[in-house]
Short mmCIF file of N, CA and C in Angstrom, two decimals:
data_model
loop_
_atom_site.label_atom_id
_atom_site.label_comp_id
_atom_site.label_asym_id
_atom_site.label_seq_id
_atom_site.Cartn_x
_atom_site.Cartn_y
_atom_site.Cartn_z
N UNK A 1 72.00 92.10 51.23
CA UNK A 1 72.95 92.59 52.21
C UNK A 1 72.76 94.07 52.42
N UNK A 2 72.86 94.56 53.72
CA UNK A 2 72.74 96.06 53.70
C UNK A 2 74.15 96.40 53.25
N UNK A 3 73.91 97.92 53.12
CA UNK A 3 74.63 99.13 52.63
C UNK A 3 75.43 99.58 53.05
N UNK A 4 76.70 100.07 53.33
CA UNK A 4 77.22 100.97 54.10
C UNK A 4 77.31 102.41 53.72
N UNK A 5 77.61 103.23 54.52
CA UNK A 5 77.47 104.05 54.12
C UNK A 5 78.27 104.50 53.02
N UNK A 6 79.41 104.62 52.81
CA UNK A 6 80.27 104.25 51.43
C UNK A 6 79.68 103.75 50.44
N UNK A 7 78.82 102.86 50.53
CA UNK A 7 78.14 102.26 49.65
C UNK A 7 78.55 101.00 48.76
N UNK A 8 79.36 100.45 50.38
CA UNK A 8 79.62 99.12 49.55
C UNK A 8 78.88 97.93 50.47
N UNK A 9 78.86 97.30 50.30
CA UNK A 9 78.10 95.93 50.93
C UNK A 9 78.73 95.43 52.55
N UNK A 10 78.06 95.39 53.48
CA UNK A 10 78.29 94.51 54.41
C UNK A 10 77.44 93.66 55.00
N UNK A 11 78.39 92.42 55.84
CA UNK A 11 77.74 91.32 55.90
C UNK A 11 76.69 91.69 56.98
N UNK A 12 75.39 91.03 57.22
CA UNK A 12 74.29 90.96 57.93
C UNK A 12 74.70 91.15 59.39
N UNK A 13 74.52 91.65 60.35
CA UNK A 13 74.87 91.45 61.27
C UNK A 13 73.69 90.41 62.64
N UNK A 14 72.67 90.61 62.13
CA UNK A 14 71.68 89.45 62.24
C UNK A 14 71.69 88.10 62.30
N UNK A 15 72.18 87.21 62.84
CA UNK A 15 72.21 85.77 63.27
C UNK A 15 70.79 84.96 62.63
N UNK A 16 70.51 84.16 62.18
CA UNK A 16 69.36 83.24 61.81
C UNK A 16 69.67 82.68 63.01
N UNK A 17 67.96 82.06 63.55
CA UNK A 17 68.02 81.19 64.78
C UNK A 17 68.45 80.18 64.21
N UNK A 18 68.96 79.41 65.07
CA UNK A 18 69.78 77.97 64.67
C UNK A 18 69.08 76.87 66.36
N UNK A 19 68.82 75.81 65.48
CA UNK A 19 68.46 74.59 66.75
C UNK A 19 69.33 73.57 66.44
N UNK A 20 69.78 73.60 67.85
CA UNK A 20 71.03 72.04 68.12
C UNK A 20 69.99 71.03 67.73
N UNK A 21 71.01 70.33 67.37
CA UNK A 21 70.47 68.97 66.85
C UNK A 21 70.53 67.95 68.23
N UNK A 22 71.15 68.77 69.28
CA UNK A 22 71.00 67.48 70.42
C UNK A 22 72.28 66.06 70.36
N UNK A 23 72.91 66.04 69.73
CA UNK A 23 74.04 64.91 69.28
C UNK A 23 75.26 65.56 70.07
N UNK A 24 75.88 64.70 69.93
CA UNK A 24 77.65 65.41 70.71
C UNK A 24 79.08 65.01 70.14
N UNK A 25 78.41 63.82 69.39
CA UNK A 25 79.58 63.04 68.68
C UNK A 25 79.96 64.38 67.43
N UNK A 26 80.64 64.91 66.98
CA UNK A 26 81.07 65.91 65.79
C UNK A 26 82.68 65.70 65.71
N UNK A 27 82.66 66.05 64.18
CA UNK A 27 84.21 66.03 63.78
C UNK A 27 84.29 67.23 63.43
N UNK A 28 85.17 67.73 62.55
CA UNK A 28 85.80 68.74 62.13
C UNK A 28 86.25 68.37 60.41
N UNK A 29 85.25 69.24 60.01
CA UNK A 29 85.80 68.76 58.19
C UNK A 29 85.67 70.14 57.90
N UNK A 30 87.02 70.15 57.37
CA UNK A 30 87.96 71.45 56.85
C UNK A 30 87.91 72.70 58.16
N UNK A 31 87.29 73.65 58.15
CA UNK A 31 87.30 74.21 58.94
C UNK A 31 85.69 74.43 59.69
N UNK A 32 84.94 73.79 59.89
CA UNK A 32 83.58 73.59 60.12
C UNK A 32 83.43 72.59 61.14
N UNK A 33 82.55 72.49 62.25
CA UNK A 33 82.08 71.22 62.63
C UNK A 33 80.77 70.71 62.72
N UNK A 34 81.17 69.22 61.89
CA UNK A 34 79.82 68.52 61.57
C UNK A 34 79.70 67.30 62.68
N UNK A 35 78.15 67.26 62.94
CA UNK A 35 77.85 66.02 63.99
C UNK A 35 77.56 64.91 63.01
N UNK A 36 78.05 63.99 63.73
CA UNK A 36 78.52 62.50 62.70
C UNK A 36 77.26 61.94 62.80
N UNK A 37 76.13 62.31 63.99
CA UNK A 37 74.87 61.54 63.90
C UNK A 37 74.23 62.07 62.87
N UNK A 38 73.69 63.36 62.47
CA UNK A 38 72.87 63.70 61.60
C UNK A 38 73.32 64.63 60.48
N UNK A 39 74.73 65.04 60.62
CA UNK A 39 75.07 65.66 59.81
C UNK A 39 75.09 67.04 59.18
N UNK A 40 74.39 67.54 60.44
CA UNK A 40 74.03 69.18 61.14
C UNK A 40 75.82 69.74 60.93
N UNK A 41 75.91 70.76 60.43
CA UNK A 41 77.37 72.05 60.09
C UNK A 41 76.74 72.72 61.61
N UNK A 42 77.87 72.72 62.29
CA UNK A 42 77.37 73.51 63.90
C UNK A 42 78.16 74.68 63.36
N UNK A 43 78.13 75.97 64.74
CA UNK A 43 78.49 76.59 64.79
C UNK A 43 79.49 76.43 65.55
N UNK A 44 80.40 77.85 65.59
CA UNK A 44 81.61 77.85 66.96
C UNK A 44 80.59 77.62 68.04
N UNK A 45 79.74 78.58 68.54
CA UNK A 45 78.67 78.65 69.80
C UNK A 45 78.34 77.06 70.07
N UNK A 46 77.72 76.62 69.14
CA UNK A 46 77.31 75.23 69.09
C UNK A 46 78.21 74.06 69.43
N UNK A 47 78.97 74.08 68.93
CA UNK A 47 80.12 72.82 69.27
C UNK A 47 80.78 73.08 70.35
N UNK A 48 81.09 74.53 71.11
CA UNK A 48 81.49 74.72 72.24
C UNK A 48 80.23 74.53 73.11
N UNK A 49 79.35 74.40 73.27
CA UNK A 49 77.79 74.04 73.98
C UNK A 49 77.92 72.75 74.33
N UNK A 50 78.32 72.15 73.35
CA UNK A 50 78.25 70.84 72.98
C UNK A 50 79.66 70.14 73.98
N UNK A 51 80.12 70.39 73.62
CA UNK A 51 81.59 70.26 74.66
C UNK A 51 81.47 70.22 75.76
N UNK A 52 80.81 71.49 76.54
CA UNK A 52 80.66 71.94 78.23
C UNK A 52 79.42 70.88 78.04
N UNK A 53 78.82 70.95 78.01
CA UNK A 53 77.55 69.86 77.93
C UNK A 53 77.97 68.05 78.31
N UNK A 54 78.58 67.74 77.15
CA UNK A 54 79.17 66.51 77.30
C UNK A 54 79.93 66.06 78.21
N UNK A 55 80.56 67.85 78.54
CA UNK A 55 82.19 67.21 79.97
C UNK A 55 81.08 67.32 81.26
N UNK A 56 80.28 67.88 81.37
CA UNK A 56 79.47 68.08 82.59
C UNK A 56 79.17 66.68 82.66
N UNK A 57 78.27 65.69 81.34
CA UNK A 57 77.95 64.13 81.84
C UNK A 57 79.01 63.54 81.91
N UNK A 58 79.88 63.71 81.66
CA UNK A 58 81.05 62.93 81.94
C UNK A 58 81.29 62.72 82.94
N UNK A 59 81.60 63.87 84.02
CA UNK A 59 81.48 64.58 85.12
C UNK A 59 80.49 63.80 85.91
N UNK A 60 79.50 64.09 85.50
CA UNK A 60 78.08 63.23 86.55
C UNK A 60 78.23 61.83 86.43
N UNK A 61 78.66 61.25 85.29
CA UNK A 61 78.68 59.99 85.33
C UNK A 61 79.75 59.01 85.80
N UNK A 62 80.86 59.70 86.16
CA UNK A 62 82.07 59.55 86.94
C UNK A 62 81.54 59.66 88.30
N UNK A 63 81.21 60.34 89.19
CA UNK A 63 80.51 60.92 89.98
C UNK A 63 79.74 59.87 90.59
N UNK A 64 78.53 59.18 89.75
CA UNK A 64 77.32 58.88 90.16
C UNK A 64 77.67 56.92 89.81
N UNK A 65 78.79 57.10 89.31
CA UNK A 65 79.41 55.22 88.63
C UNK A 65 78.30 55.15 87.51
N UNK A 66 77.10 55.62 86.90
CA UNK A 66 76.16 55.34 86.35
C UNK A 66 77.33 55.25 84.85
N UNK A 67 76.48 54.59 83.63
CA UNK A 67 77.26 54.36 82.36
C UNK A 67 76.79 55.28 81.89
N UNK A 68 77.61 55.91 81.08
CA UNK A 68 77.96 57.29 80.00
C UNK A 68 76.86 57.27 78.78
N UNK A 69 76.63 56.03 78.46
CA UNK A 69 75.13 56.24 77.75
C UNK A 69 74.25 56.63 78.42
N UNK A 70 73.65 56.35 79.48
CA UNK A 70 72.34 56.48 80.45
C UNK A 70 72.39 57.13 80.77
N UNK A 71 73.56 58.50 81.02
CA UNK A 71 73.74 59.65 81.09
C UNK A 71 73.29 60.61 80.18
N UNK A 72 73.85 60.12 79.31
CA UNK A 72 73.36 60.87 77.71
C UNK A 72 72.04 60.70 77.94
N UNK A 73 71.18 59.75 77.70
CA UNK A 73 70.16 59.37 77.52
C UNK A 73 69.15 60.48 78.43
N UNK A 74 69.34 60.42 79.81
CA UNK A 74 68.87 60.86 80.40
C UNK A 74 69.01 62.63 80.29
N UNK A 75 70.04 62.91 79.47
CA UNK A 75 69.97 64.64 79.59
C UNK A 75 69.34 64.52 78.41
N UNK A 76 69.56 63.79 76.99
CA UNK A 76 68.46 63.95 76.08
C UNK A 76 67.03 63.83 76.25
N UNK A 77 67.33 63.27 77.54
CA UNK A 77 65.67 63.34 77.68
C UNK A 77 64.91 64.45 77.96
N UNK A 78 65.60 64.67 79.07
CA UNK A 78 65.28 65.75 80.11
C UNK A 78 65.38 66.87 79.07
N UNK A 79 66.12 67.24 78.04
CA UNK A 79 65.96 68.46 77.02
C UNK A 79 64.59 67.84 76.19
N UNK A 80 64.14 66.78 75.51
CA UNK A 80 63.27 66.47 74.83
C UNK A 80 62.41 67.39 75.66
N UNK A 81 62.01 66.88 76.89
CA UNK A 81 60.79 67.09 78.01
C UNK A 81 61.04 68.68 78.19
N UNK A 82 61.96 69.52 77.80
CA UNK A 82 61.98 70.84 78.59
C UNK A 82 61.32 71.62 76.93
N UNK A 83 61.51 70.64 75.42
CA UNK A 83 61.24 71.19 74.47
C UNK A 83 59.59 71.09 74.41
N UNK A 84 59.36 69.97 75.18
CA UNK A 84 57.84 69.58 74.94
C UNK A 84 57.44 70.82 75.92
N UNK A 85 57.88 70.90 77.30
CA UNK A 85 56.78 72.01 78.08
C UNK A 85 57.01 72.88 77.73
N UNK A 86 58.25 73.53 76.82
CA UNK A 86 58.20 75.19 76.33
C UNK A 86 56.96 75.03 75.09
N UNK A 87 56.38 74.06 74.63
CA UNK A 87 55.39 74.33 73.49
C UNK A 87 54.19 74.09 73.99
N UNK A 88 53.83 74.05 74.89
CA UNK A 88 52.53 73.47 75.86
C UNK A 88 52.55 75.08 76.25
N UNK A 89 51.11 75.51 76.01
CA UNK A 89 50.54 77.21 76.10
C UNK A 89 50.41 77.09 78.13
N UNK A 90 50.55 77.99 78.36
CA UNK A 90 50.00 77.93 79.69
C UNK A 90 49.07 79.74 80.11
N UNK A 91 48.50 79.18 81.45
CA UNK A 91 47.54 79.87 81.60
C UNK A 91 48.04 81.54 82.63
N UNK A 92 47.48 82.36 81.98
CA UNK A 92 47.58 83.75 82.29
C UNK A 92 46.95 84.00 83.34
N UNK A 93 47.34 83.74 84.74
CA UNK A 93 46.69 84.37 85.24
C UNK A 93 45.50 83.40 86.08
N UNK A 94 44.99 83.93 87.48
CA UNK A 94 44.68 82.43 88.01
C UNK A 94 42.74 82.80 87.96
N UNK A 95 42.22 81.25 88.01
CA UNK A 95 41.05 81.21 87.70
C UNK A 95 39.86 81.65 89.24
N UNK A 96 38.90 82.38 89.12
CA UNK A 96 38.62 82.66 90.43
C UNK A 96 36.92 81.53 90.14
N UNK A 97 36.71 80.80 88.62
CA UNK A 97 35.65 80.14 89.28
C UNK A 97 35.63 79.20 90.24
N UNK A 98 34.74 78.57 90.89
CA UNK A 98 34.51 77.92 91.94
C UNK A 98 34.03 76.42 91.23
N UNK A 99 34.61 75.16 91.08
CA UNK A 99 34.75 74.23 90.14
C UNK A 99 33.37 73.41 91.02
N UNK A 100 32.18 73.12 90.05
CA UNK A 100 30.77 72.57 90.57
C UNK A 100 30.59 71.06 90.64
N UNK A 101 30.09 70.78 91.63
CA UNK A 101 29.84 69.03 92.16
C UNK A 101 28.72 69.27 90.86
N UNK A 102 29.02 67.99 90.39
CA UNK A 102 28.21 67.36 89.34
C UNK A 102 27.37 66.12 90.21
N UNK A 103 26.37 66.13 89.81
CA UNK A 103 24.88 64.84 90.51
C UNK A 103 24.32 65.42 91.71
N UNK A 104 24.85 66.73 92.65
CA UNK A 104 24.57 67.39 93.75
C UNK A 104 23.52 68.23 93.45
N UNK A 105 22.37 68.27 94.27
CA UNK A 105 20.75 69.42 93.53
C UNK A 105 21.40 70.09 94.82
N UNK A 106 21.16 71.67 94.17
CA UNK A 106 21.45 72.90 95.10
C UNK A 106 20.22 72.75 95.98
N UNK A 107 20.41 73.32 97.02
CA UNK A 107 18.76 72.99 97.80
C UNK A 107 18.27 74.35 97.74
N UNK A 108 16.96 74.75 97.06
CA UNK A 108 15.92 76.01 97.15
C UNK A 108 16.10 76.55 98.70
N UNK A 109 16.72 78.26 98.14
CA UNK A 109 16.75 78.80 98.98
C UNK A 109 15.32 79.90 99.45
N UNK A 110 15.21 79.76 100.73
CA UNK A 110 13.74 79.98 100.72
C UNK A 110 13.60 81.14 101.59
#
């Protein structure tokens, strides 16, 4: 823990990254909330995420008559797919070669 200047201890003010577990179902044991699927301790940030998140499909799925699972389903997806293309490298910057016919003989320039 750092120092204060007094020279007594204070807490970190530094956050550890934290990753949602993606679930929505959570209870509340003691003063904490845990998701009942995997058993992830959320944060305040987190379980309020989790909340606006869930009332939004609620929302769409009222909306659209579609069922409240297939809703879910479909935003878990759509986050799976947004986790997969944030880890897929992409390219800097655009390519100026000129991409070559393969089986084509250049004809001797004369």
């Amino acid at each position: 823990m750092p120092v204060g200047e007094d020279g007594s201890t204070v807490p970190s003010t530094r956050s550890k990254p934290t990753s949602r577990c993606g679930h929505y179902e959570q209870v509340k044991v003691g003063t904490k909330w845990k998701c009942t699927a995997c058993g992830q301790i959320l944060t305040i940030s987190e379980s309020i995420q989790n909340s606006i998140e869930l009332s939004e499909v609620m929302r769409m799925a009222v909306e659209s008559r579609v069922p409240l699972s297939e809703s879910l389903d479909v935003l878990l997806g759509r986050r799976e797919w947004e986790e997969v293309r944030a880890k897929i490298p992409t390219a800097r910057g655009s390519s100026t070669r000129i991409p070559r016919r393969r089986g084509v003989k250049r004809r001797p320039v004369s």
